[in-house]
JSON list of C-alpha atoms in Angstrom, two decimals:
[
{"chain": "A", "resi": 694, "resn": "MET", "atom": "CA", "xyz": [0.02, -0.04, 0.15]},
{"chain": "A", "resi": 695, "resn": "VAL", "atom": "CA", "xyz": [2.62, 2.33, 1.08]},
{"chain": "A", "resi": 696, "resn": "LYS", "atom": "CA", "xyz": [5.10, 1.06, -1.40]},
{"chain": "A", "resi": 697, "resn": "GLN", "atom": "CA", "xyz": [2.43, 1.79, -4.24]},
{"chain": "A", "resi": 698, "resn": "PHE", "atom": "CA", "xyz": [1.77, 5.46, -3.07]},
{"chain": "A", "resi": 699, "resn": "LEU", "atom": "CA", "xyz": [5.64, 6.21, -2.57]},
{"chain": "A", "resi": 700, "resn": "GLN", "atom": "CA", "xyz": [6.02, 4.51, -6.21]},
{"chain": "A", "resi": 701, "resn": "GLY", "atom": "CA", "xyz": [3.38, 6.86, -7.65]},
{"chain": "A", "resi": 702, "resn": "ILE", "atom": "CA", "xyz": [5.17, 9.98, -5.87]},
{"chain": "A", "resi": 703, "resn": "ARG", "atom": "CA", "xyz": [8.61, 9.10, -7.79]},
{"chain": "A", "resi": 704, "resn": "HIS", "atom": "CA", "xyz": [6.66, 8.79, -10.83]},
{"chain": "A", "resi": 705, "resn": "GLY", "atom": "CA", "xyz": [5.50, 12.07, -10.48]},
{"chain": "A", "resi": 706, "resn": "ILE", "atom": "CA", "xyz": [8.40, 14.17, -9.19]},
{"chain": "A", "resi": 707, "resn": "PRO", "atom": "CA", "xyz": [9.50, 14.86, -13.01]},
{"chain": "A", "resi": 708, "resn": "ILE", "atom": "CA", "xyz": [6.23, 16.27, -13.91]},
{"chain": "A", "resi": 709, "resn": "GLY", "atom": "CA", "xyz": [5.96, 18.30, -10.62]},
{"chain": "A", "resi": 710, "resn": "LEU", "atom": "CA", "xyz": [9.40, 19.85, -11.51]},
{"chain": "A", "resi": 711, "resn": "GLY", "atom": "CA", "xyz": [8.29, 20.59, -15.04]},
{"chain": "A", "resi": 712, "resn": "TYR", "atom": "CA", "xyz": [5.15, 22.18, -13.79]},
{"chain": "A", "resi": 713, "resn": "ILE", "atom": "CA", "xyz": [7.16, 24.50, -11.60]},
{"chain": "A", "resi": 714, "resn": "SER", "atom": "CA", "xyz": [8.68, 26.29, -14.47]},
{"chain": "A", "resi": 715, "resn": "VAL", "atom": "CA", "xyz": [5.21, 26.71, -16.55]},
{"chain": "A", "resi": 716, "resn": "ALA", "atom": "CA", "xyz": [3.11, 27.71, -13.66]},
{"chain": "A", "resi": 717, "resn": "PHE", "atom": "CA", "xyz": [6.10, 30.51, -12.56]},
{"chain": "A", "resi": 718, "resn": "THR", "atom": "CA", "xyz": [5.27, 31.89, -15.98]},
{"chain": "A", "resi": 719, "resn": "PHE", "atom": "CA", "xyz": [1.56, 31.76, -15.04]},
{"chain": "A", "resi": 720, "resn": "GLY", "atom": "CA", "xyz": [2.34, 33.49, -11.70]},
{"chain": "A", "resi": 721, "resn": "MET", "atom": "CA", "xyz": [4.40, 36.27, -13.34]},
{"chain": "A", "resi": 722, "resn": "MET", "atom": "CA", "xyz": [1.86, 36.90, -16.00]},
{"chain": "A", "resi": 723, "resn": "ALA", "atom": "CA", "xyz": [-1.03, 37.26, -13.61]},
{"chain": "A", "resi": 724, "resn": "VAL", "atom": "CA", "xyz": [0.63, 39.61, -11.19]},
{"chain": "A", "resi": 725, "resn": "SER", "atom": "CA", "xyz": [2.07, 41.73, -13.70]},
{"chain": "A", "resi": 726, "resn": "GLU", "atom": "CA", "xyz": [-1.41, 42.23, -15.18]},
{"chain": "A", "resi": 727, "resn": "GLY", "atom": "CA", "xyz": [-2.65, 43.31, -11.96]},
{"chain": "A", "resi": 728, "resn": "LEU", "atom": "CA", "xyz": [-4.11, 39.95, -10.14]},
{"chain": "A", "resi": 729, "resn": "SER", "atom": "CA", "xyz": [-2.72, 39.57, -6.24]},
{"chain": "A", "resi": 730, "resn": "ILE", "atom": "CA", "xyz": [-0.39, 36.57, -5.19]},
{"chain": "A", "resi": 731, "resn": "GLY", "atom": "CA", "xyz": [-3.08, 35.15, -3.55]},
{"chain": "A", "resi": 732, "resn": "GLN", "atom": "CA", "xyz": [-5.70, 35.36, -6.44]},
{"chain": "A", "resi": 733, "resn": "ALA", "atom": "CA", "xyz": [-3.10, 33.96, -8.76]},
{"chain": "A", "resi": 734, "resn": "VAL", "atom": "CA", "xyz": [-2.24, 31.05, -6.43]},
{"chain": "A", "resi": 735, "resn": "LEU", "atom": "CA", "xyz": [-5.98, 30.44, -5.83]},
{"chain": "A", "resi": 736, "resn": "ILE", "atom": "CA", "xyz": [-6.47, 30.06, -9.58]},
{"chain": "A", "resi": 737, "resn": "SER", "atom": "CA", "xyz": [-3.84, 27.61, -10.00]},
{"chain": "A", "resi": 738, "resn": "MET", "atom": "CA", "xyz": [-5.07, 25.65, -7.03]},
{"chain": "A", "resi": 739, "resn": "THR", "atom": "CA", "xyz": [-8.71, 25.32, -8.00]},
{"chain": "A", "resi": 740, "resn": "ASN", "atom": "CA", "xyz": [-7.83, 24.44, -11.94]},
{"chain": "A", "resi": 741, "resn": "VAL", "atom": "CA", "xyz": [-4.65, 22.88, -12.58]},
{"chain": "A", "resi": 742, "resn": "THR", "atom": "CA", "xyz": [-4.65, 23.49, -16.52]},
{"chain": "A", "resi": 743, "resn": "SER", "atom": "CA", "xyz": [-2.05, 25.67, -17.96]},
{"chain": "A", "resi": 744, "resn": "ALA", "atom": "CA", "xyz": [-3.58, 26.10, -21.30]},
{"chain": "A", "resi": 745, "resn": "GLY", "atom": "CA", "xyz": [-7.07, 26.94, -19.60]},
{"chain": "A", "resi": 746, "resn": "GLN", "atom": "CA", "xyz": [-5.48, 29.31, -17.06]},
{"chain": "A", "resi": 747, "resn": "PHE", "atom": "CA", "xyz": [-3.69, 31.33, -19.43]},
{"chain": "A", "resi": 748, "resn": "ALA", "atom": "CA", "xyz": [-6.92, 31.71, -21.54]},
{"chain": "A", "resi": 749, "resn": "GLY", "atom": "CA", "xyz": [-8.84, 32.11, -18.45]},
{"chain": "A", "resi": 750, "resn": "LEU", "atom": "CA", "xyz": [-6.33, 35.03, -17.71]},
{"chain": "A", "resi": 751, "resn": "ASP", "atom": "CA", "xyz": [-6.60, 36.68, -21.00]},
{"chain": "A", "resi": 752, "resn": "LEU", "atom": "CA", "xyz": [-10.52, 36.89, -21.09]},
{"chain": "A", "resi": 753, "resn": "MET", "atom": "CA", "xyz": [-10.56, 38.01, -17.36]},
{"chain": "A", "resi": 754, "resn": "LEU", "atom": "CA", "xyz": [-8.30, 40.97, -18.21]},
{"chain": "A", "resi": 755, "resn": "ALA", "atom": "CA", "xyz": [-10.15, 41.54, -21.30]},
{"chain": "A", "resi": 756, "resn": "GLY", "atom": "CA", "xyz": [-13.50, 41.59, -19.15]},
{"chain": "A", "resi": 757, "resn": "GLY", "atom": "CA", "xyz": [-14.82, 38.51, -20.73]},
{"chain": "A", "resi": 758, "resn": "SER", "atom": "CA", "xyz": [-18.45, 37.19, -19.66]},
{"chain": "A", "resi": 759, "resn": "MET", "atom": "CA", "xyz": [-19.03, 34.15, -17.70]},
{"chain": "A", "resi": 760, "resn": "ILE", "atom": "CA", "xyz": [-20.73, 32.50, -20.33]},
{"chain": "A", "resi": 761, "resn": "GLU", "atom": "CA", "xyz": [-17.32, 33.15, -22.38]},
{"chain": "A", "resi": 762, "resn": "MET", "atom": "CA", "xyz": [-15.10, 31.87, -19.83]},
{"chain": "A", "resi": 763, "resn": "ALA", "atom": "CA", "xyz": [-17.30, 28.75, -19.52]},
{"chain": "A", "resi": 764, "resn": "LEU", "atom": "CA", "xyz": [-17.31, 28.02, -23.11]},
{"chain": "A", "resi": 765, "resn": "THR", "atom": "CA", "xyz": [-13.61, 28.71, -23.54]},
{"chain": "A", "resi": 766, "resn": "GLN", "atom": "CA", "xyz": [-12.69, 26.56, -20.52]},
{"chain": "A", "resi": 767, "resn": "LEU", "atom": "CA", "xyz": [-14.94, 23.82, -22.00]},
{"chain": "A", "resi": 768, "resn": "THR", "atom": "CA", "xyz": [-13.38, 23.82, -25.47]},
{"chain": "A", "resi": 769, "resn": "ILE", "atom": "CA", "xyz": [-9.84, 23.89, -24.24]},
{"chain": "A", "resi": 770, "resn": "ASN", "atom": "CA", "xyz": [-10.04, 21.18, -21.53]},
{"chain": "A", "resi": 771, "resn": "LEU", "atom": "CA", "xyz": [-12.74, 18.90, -23.23]},
{"chain": "A", "resi": 772, "resn": "ARG", "atom": "CA", "xyz": [-9.83, 16.38, -23.93]},
{"chain": "A", "resi": 773, "resn": "TYR", "atom": "CA", "xyz": [-9.64, 15.65, -20.28]},
{"chain": "A", "resi": 774, "resn": "ALA", "atom": "CA", "xyz": [-12.85, 13.82, -20.46]},
{"chain": "A", "resi": 775, "resn": "LEU", "atom": "CA", "xyz": [-11.77, 11.76, -23.30]},
{"chain": "A", "resi": 776, "resn": "MET", "atom": "CA", "xyz": [-8.42, 11.19, -21.06]},
{"chain": "A", "resi": 777, "resn": "SER", "atom": "CA", "xyz": [-10.49, 10.03, -18.07]},
{"chain": "A", "resi": 778, "resn": "LEU", "atom": "CA", "xyz": [-12.86, 8.00, -20.02]},
{"chain": "A", "resi": 779, "resn": "SER", "atom": "CA", "xyz": [-9.65, 6.00, -21.17]},
{"chain": "A", "resi": 780, "resn": "LEU", "atom": "CA", "xyz": [-7.96, 5.89, -17.85]},
{"chain": "A", "resi": 781, "resn": "SER", "atom": "CA", "xyz": [-11.02, 4.67, -16.18]},
{"chain": "A", "resi": 782, "resn": "GLN", "atom": "CA", "xyz": [-10.75, 1.28, -18.11]},
{"chain": "A", "resi": 783, "resn": "LYS", "atom": "CA", "xyz": [-7.16, 0.82, -15.86]},
{"chain": "A", "resi": 784, "resn": "MET", "atom": "CA", "xyz": [-8.50, 1.28, -12.43]},
{"chain": "A", "resi": 785, "resn": "ASP", "atom": "CA", "xyz": [-9.23, -1.22, -10.00]},
{"chain": "A", "resi": 786, "resn": "GLU", "atom": "CA", "xyz": [-12.13, -1.76, -7.46]},
{"chain": "A", "resi": 787, "resn": "SER", "atom": "CA", "xyz": [-10.37, 0.72, -5.09]},
{"chain": "A", "resi": 788, "resn": "MET", "atom": "CA", "xyz": [-11.26, 3.63, -7.15]},
{"chain": "A", "resi": 789, "resn": "ASN", "atom": "CA", "xyz": [-15.01, 4.19, -6.27]},
{"chain": "A", "resi": 790, "resn": "SER", "atom": "CA", "xyz": [-16.91, 7.49, -7.64]},
{"chain": "A", "resi": 791, "resn": "LEU", "atom": "CA", "xyz": [-15.58, 10.03, -4.97]},
{"chain": "A", "resi": 792, "resn": "ARG", "atom": "CA", "xyz": [-11.87, 8.90, -5.34]},
{"chain": "A", "resi": 793, "resn": "ARG", "atom": "CA", "xyz": [-12.14, 8.89, -9.39]},
{"chain": "A", "resi": 794, "resn": "MET", "atom": "CA", "xyz": [-13.70, 12.85, -8.95]},
{"chain": "A", "resi": 795, "resn": "ILE", "atom": "CA", "xyz": [-10.75, 13.77, -6.94]},
{"chain": "A", "resi": 796, "resn": "PHE", "atom": "CA", "xyz": [-8.21, 11.99, -9.28]},
{"chain": "A", "resi": 797, "resn": "ALA", "atom": "CA", "xyz": [-9.95, 13.64, -12.31]},
{"chain": "A", "resi": 798, "resn": "PHE", "atom": "CA", "xyz": [-8.97, 17.13, -10.91]},
{"chain": "A", "resi": 799, "resn": "VAL", "atom": "CA", "xyz": [-5.59, 16.67, -11.72]},
{"chain": "A", "resi": 800, "resn": "ASN", "atom": "CA", "xyz": [-5.53, 14.30, -14.61]},
{"chain": "A", "resi": 801, "resn": "THR", "atom": "CA", "xyz": [-3.46, 16.39, -16.48]},
{"chain": "A", "resi": 802, "resn": "ASP", "atom": "CA", "xyz": [-1.91, 15.15, -19.83]},
{"chain": "A", "resi": 803, "resn": "GLU", "atom": "CA", "xyz": [1.05, 14.23, -18.30]},
{"chain": "A", "resi": 804, "resn": "VAL", "atom": "CA", "xyz": [-0.55, 12.39, -15.68]},
{"chain": "A", "resi": 805, "resn": "PHE", "atom": "CA", "xyz": [-2.73, 10.45, -18.00]},
{"chain": "A", "resi": 806, "resn": "ALA", "atom": "CA", "xyz": [0.37, 9.25, -19.87]},
{"chain": "A", "resi": 807, "resn": "VAL", "atom": "CA", "xyz": [2.22, 8.06, -17.07]},
{"chain": "A", "resi": 808, "resn": "ALA", "atom": "CA", "xyz": [-0.66, 6.40, -15.67]},
{"chain": "A", "resi": 809, "resn": "SER", "atom": "CA", "xyz": [-1.71, 4.86, -18.85]},
{"chain": "A", "resi": 810, "resn": "GLY", "atom": "CA", "xyz": [1.70, 3.43, -19.51]},
{"chain": "A", "resi": 811, "resn": "GLN", "atom": "CA", "xyz": [1.67, 1.55, -16.17]},
{"chain": "A", "resi": 812, "resn": "PRO", "atom": "CA", "xyz": [1.11, -2.37, -16.69]},
{"chain": "A", "resi": 813, "resn": "GLY", "atom": "CA", "xyz": [-2.20, -3.97, -15.55]},
{"chain": "A", "resi": 814, "resn": "THR", "atom": "CA", "xyz": [-4.71, -1.94, -13.31]},
{"chain": "A", "resi": 815, "resn": "VAL", "atom": "CA", "xyz": [-3.84, 0.93, -11.24]},
{"chain": "A", "resi": 816, "resn": "GLY", "atom": "CA", "xyz": [-5.30, 1.66, -7.74]},
{"chain": "A", "resi": 817, "resn": "LYS", "atom": "CA", "xyz": [-6.21, 4.54, -5.25]},
{"chain": "A", "resi": 818, "resn": "ASN", "atom": "CA", "xyz": [-2.50, 4.50, -3.83]},
{"chain": "A", "resi": 819, "resn": "TYR", "atom": "CA", "xyz": [-0.62, 4.82, -6.77]},
{"chain": "A", "resi": 820, "resn": "LEU", "atom": "CA", "xyz": [-3.05, 7.41, -8.44]},
{"chain": "A", "resi": 821, "resn": "PHE", "atom": "CA", "xyz": [-2.85, 9.42, -5.38]},
{"chain": "A", "resi": 822, "resn": "GLY", "atom": "CA", "xyz": [0.85, 9.38, -5.18]},
{"chain": "A", "resi": 823, "resn": "LEU", "atom": "CA", "xyz": [1.24, 10.27, -8.91]},
{"chain": "A", "resi": 824, "resn": "ILE", "atom": "CA", "xyz": [-1.16, 13.32, -8.79]},
{"chain": "A", "resi": 825, "resn": "LEU", "atom": "CA", "xyz": [0.48, 14.89, -5.51]},
{"chain": "A", "resi": 826, "resn": "THR", "atom": "CA", "xyz": [3.88, 16.22, -6.91]},
{"chain": "A", "resi": 827, "resn": "PRO", "atom": "CA", "xyz": [2.46, 17.88, -9.90]},
{"chain": "A", "resi": 828, "resn": "TYR", "atom": "CA", "xyz": [-0.46, 19.67, -7.90]},
{"chain": "A", "resi": 829, "resn": "LEU", "atom": "CA", "xyz": [2.01, 20.70, -5.36]},
{"chain": "A", "resi": 830, "resn": "GLY", "atom": "CA", "xyz": [4.65, 21.56, -8.09]},
{"chain": "A", "resi": 831, "resn": "TRP", "atom": "CA", "xyz": [1.82, 23.55, -10.01]},
{"chain": "A", "resi": 832, "resn": "ALA", "atom": "CA", "xyz": [0.92, 25.79, -6.86]},
{"chain": "A", "resi": 833, "resn": "LEU", "atom": "CA", "xyz": [4.51, 26.13, -5.92]},
{"chain": "A", "resi": 834, "resn": "GLY", "atom": "CA", "xyz": [5.35, 27.43, -9.12]},
{"chain": "A", "resi": 835, "resn": "THR", "atom": "CA", "xyz": [2.63, 29.93, -9.51]},
{"chain": "A", "resi": 836, "resn": "LEU", "atom": "CA", "xyz": [3.54, 31.16, -5.90]},
{"chain": "A", "resi": 837, "resn": "MET", "atom": "CA", "xyz": [7.06, 31.55, -6.96]},
{"chain": "A", "resi": 838, "resn": "GLY", "atom": "CA", "xyz": [6.60, 33.14, -10.14]},
{"chain": "A", "resi": 839, "resn": "ALA", "atom": "CA", "xyz": [3.59, 35.19, -8.60]},
{"chain": "A", "resi": 840, "resn": "ALA", "atom": "CA", "xyz": [6.11, 36.49, -5.83]},
{"chain": "A", "resi": 841, "resn": "ALA", "atom": "CA", "xyz": [8.93, 37.19, -8.39]},
{"chain": "A", "resi": 842, "resn": "GLY", "atom": "CA", "xyz": [6.52, 39.53, -10.07]},
{"chain": "A", "resi": 843, "resn": "SER", "atom": "CA", "xyz": [8.32, 41.37, -13.24]},
{"chain": "A", "resi": 844, "resn": "LEU", "atom": "CA", "xyz": [11.93, 40.94, -11.59]},
{"chain": "A", "resi": 845, "resn": "LEU", "atom": "CA", "xyz": [13.07, 38.70, -14.78]},
{"chain": "A", "resi": 846, "resn": "PRO", "atom": "CA", "xyz": [13.51, 39.91, -18.30]},
{"chain": "A", "resi": 847, "resn": "VAL", "atom": "CA", "xyz": [10.74, 38.99, -20.63]},
{"chain": "A", "resi": 848, "resn": "MET", "atom": "CA", "xyz": [13.04, 36.89, -22.65]},
{"chain": "A", "resi": 849, "resn": "VAL", "atom": "CA", "xyz": [13.71, 34.63, -19.94]},
{"chain": "A", "resi": 850, "resn": "ARG", "atom": "CA", "xyz": [9.91, 34.42, -18.87]},
{"chain": "A", "resi": 851, "resn": "ASN", "atom": "CA", "xyz": [9.14, 33.54, -22.60]},
{"chain": "A", "resi": 852, "resn": "ALA", "atom": "CA", "xyz": [11.77, 30.70, -22.32]},
{"chain": "A", "resi": 853, "resn": "LEU", "atom": "CA", "xyz": [10.36, 29.18, -19.20]},
{"chain": "A", "resi": 854, "resn": "GLY", "atom": "CA", "xyz": [6.86, 28.68, -21.22]},
{"chain": "A", "resi": 855, "resn": "ILE", "atom": "CA", "xyz": [8.46, 26.08, -23.45]},
{"chain": "A", "resi": 856, "resn": "ALA", "atom": "CA", "xyz": [9.51, 23.84, -20.56]},
{"chain": "A", "resi": 857, "resn": "ILE", "atom": "CA", "xyz": [6.19, 21.94, -20.95]},
{"chain": "A", "resi": 858, "resn": "TYR", "atom": "CA", "xyz": [6.84, 20.59, -24.25]},
{"chain": "A", "resi": 859, "resn": "GLY", "atom": "CA", "xyz": [10.36, 19.16, -22.98]},
{"chain": "A", "resi": 860, "resn": "MET", "atom": "CA", "xyz": [7.86, 17.22, -20.45]},
{"chain": "A", "resi": 861, "resn": "PHE", "atom": "CA", "xyz": [5.80, 15.78, -23.52]},
{"chain": "A", "resi": 862, "resn": "LEU", "atom": "CA", "xyz": [9.09, 14.79, -25.16]},
{"chain": "A", "resi": 863, "resn": "ALA", "atom": "CA", "xyz": [10.09, 12.96, -22.12]},
{"chain": "A", "resi": 864, "resn": "ILE", "atom": "CA", "xyz": [6.59, 11.24, -22.16]},
{"chain": "A", "resi": 865, "resn": "PHE", "atom": "CA", "xyz": [6.24, 9.85, -25.48]},
{"chain": "A", "resi": 866, "resn": "ILE", "atom": "CA", "xyz": [10.13, 9.42, -26.77]},
{"chain": "A", "resi": 867, "resn": "PRO", "atom": "CA", "xyz": [10.96, 6.34, -24.48]},
{"chain": "A", "resi": 868, "resn": "PRO", "atom": "CA", "xyz": [8.04, 4.12, -25.51]},
{"chain": "A", "resi": 869, "resn": "ALA", "atom": "CA", "xyz": [8.70, 5.50, -29.06]},
{"chain": "A", "resi": 870, "resn": "LYS", "atom": "CA", "xyz": [11.87, 3.85, -29.35]},
{"chain": "A", "resi": 871, "resn": "LYS", "atom": "CA", "xyz": [10.23, 0.56, -28.04]},
{"chain": "A", "resi": 872, "resn": "LEU", "atom": "CA", "xyz": [7.16, 0.39, -30.27]},
{"chain": "A", "resi": 873, "resn": "LYS", "atom": "CA", "xyz": [6.45, 0.94, -33.85]},
{"chain": "A", "resi": 874, "resn": "SER", "atom": "CA", "xyz": [2.87, 1.72, -33.03]},
{"chain": "A", "resi": 875, "resn": "VAL", "atom": "CA", "xyz": [3.82, 4.65, -30.87]},
{"chain": "A", "resi": 876, "resn": "ARG", "atom": "CA", "xyz": [6.15, 6.06, -33.48]},
{"chain": "A", "resi": 877, "resn": "VAL", "atom": "CA", "xyz": [3.44, 5.83, -36.34]},
{"chain": "A", "resi": 878, "resn": "VAL", "atom": "CA", "xyz": [0.63, 7.38, -33.92]},
{"chain": "A", "resi": 879, "resn": "VAL", "atom": "CA", "xyz": [2.85, 10.24, -33.17]},
{"chain": "A", "resi": 880, "resn": "ALA", "atom": "CA", "xyz": [3.49, 10.66, -36.72]},
{"chain": "A", "resi": 881, "resn": "ILE", "atom": "CA", "xyz": [-0.09, 10.50, -37.59]},
{"chain": "A", "resi": 882, "resn": "SER", "atom": "CA", "xyz": [-0.90, 13.40, -34.72]},
{"chain": "A", "resi": 883, "resn": "ALA", "atom": "CA", "xyz": [2.04, 15.74, -36.20]},
{"chain": "A", "resi": 884, "resn": "ILE", "atom": "CA", "xyz": [0.59, 15.15, -39.55]},
{"chain": "A", "resi": 885, "resn": "LEU", "atom": "CA", "xyz": [-2.94, 16.07, -38.65]},
{"chain": "A", "resi": 886, "resn": "SER", "atom": "CA", "xyz": [-1.78, 18.73, -36.50]},
{"chain": "A", "resi": 887, "resn": "CYS", "atom": "CA", "xyz": [-0.35, 20.61, -39.49]},
{"chain": "A", "resi": 888, "resn": "VAL", "atom": "CA", "xyz": [-3.21, 19.90, -42.05]},
{"chain": "A", "resi": 889, "resn": "MET", "atom": "CA", "xyz": [-5.42, 21.73, -39.20]},
{"chain": "A", "resi": 890, "resn": "ARG", "atom": "CA", "xyz": [-2.95, 24.76, -39.01]},
{"chain": "A", "resi": 891, "resn": "TYR", "atom": "CA", "xyz": [-2.21, 25.42, -42.45]},
{"chain": "A", "resi": 892, "resn": "THR", "atom": "CA", "xyz": [-5.45, 24.23, -44.28]},
{"chain": "A", "resi": 893, "resn": "PRO", "atom": "CA", "xyz": [-7.98, 26.99, -44.80]},
{"chain": "A", "resi": 894, "resn": "TYR", "atom": "CA", "xyz": [-11.23, 27.33, -42.97]},
{"chain": "A", "resi": 895, "resn": "LEU", "atom": "CA", "xyz": [-9.73, 24.38, -40.77]},
{"chain": "A", "resi": 896, "resn": "ASN", "atom": "CA", "xyz": [-7.30, 26.56, -39.14]},
{"chain": "A", "resi": 897, "resn": "GLN", "atom": "CA", "xyz": [-10.18, 28.64, -37.86]},
{"chain": "A", "resi": 898, "resn": "ILE", "atom": "CA", "xyz": [-11.02, 25.90, -35.51]},
{"chain": "A", "resi": 899, "resn": "SER", "atom": "CA", "xyz": [-10.08, 26.18, -32.03]},
{"chain": "A", "resi": 900, "resn": "GLY", "atom": "CA", "xyz": [-6.81, 25.09, -30.28]},
{"chain": "A", "resi": 901, "resn": "GLY", "atom": "CA", "xyz": [-8.68, 22.98, -27.86]},
{"chain": "A", "resi": 902, "resn": "PHE", "atom": "CA", "xyz": [-11.01, 21.16, -30.61]},
{"chain": "A", "resi": 903, "resn": "VAL", "atom": "CA", "xyz": [-7.81, 20.64, -32.62]},
{"chain": "A", "resi": 904, "resn": "ILE", "atom": "CA", "xyz": [-6.13, 18.66, -29.84]},
{"chain": "A", "resi": 905, "resn": "ILE", "atom": "CA", "xyz": [-9.05, 16.62, -29.45]},
{"chain": "A", "resi": 906, "resn": "LEU", "atom": "CA", "xyz": [-9.72, 15.89, -33.28]},
{"chain": "A", "resi": 907, "resn": "CYS", "atom": "CA", "xyz": [-6.13, 14.67, -33.60]},
{"chain": "A", "resi": 908, "resn": "ALA", "atom": "CA", "xyz": [-5.93, 12.80, -30.76]},
{"chain": "A", "resi": 909, "resn": "VAL", "atom": "CA", "xyz": [-8.92, 10.94, -31.27]},
{"chain": "A", "resi": 910, "resn": "SER", "atom": "CA", "xyz": [-8.29, 10.30, -34.97]},
{"chain": "A", "resi": 911, "resn": "ALA", "atom": "CA", "xyz": [-4.78, 9.28, -34.43]},
{"chain": "A", "resi": 912, "resn": "SER", "atom": "CA", "xyz": [-5.57, 6.98, -31.63]},
{"chain": "A", "resi": 913, "resn": "ALA", "atom": "CA", "xyz": [-8.46, 5.35, -33.83]},
{"chain": "A", "resi": 914, "resn": "LEU", "atom": "CA", "xyz": [-6.08, 5.20, -36.82]},
{"chain": "A", "resi": 915, "resn": "GLY", "atom": "CA", "xyz": [-3.53, 3.39, -34.40]},
{"chain": "A", "resi": 916, "resn": "ALA", "atom": "CA", "xyz": [-6.23, 1.04, -33.02]},
{"chain": "A", "resi": 917, "resn": "TRP", "atom": "CA", "xyz": [-6.69, 0.00, -36.52]},
{"chain": "A", "resi": 918, "resn": "LEU", "atom": "CA", "xyz": [-3.40, -0.48, -37.86]},
{"chain": "A", "resi": 919, "resn": "PHE", "atom": "CA", "xyz": [-2.03, -2.12, -34.55]},
{"chain": "A", "resi": 920, "resn": "PRO", "atom": "CA", "xyz": [-4.84, -3.90, -32.80]},
{"chain": "A", "resi": 921, "resn": "VAL", "atom": "CA", "xyz": [-4.11, -5.38, -29.62]},
{"chain": "A", "resi": 922, "resn": "ARG", "atom": "CA", "xyz": [-5.06, -9.22, -29.42]},
{"chain": "A", "resi": 923, "resn": "GLU", "atom": "CA", "xyz": [-7.02, -10.19, -26.42]},
{"chain": "A", "resi": 924, "resn": "VAL", "atom": "CA", "xyz": [-5.77, -13.38, -24.86]},
{"chain": "A", "resi": 925, "resn": "GLU", "atom": "CA", "xyz": [-8.51, -15.84, -24.28]},
{"chain": "A", "resi": 926, "resn": "GLN", "atom": "CA", "xyz": [-8.68, -17.09, -20.55]},
{"chain": "A", "resi": 927, "resn": "GLU", "atom": "CA", "xyz": [-9.38, -20.56, -19.79]}
]
């Protein structure tokens, strides 16, 4: 029980460290635009979504309505519903409805990728350990960034914003080296993303929906090209 929890924490440490730099940028942006340190930290502790928070901050500064905020967050974060549906198939009986809701609150892209890559089923001890460090890292990074304010130059703040892409690379490169199926799905995703970006009319679709369309399409093609054979149990 404790061993699984500690294993989850260990697997979540790289995610949490990566989140610190991204949240640091959000904290600095929020304070520089007029929010207090407490407000910036509260946003991070109640949301845990990088793209959603940056988009939400822009809307708040622009005086957007609650409806605009709700629709924007729904569009950007809808992919988490798909991730949760997929990951629910790996959860064991220890994950009841309440525990699933708690875990879903911090079920980010990186957490989903790490949890999905675990062999067999996963339970509450591992999953709660897995989300602990990322959550603390996100909150701590926001606090540090908000406290730093505008002390760092713009060039440094912009550089910190690309740290999250390094986390994505660290997640899919190791399995891509071993499995052809992963390499193909990643390539399909990249091609579809380019098509959505540079094709007229398609490039008018919001970024949140583009992520969903590319992820679902690439996953479906991957499942069709590389089906997993079920082993019949006697």
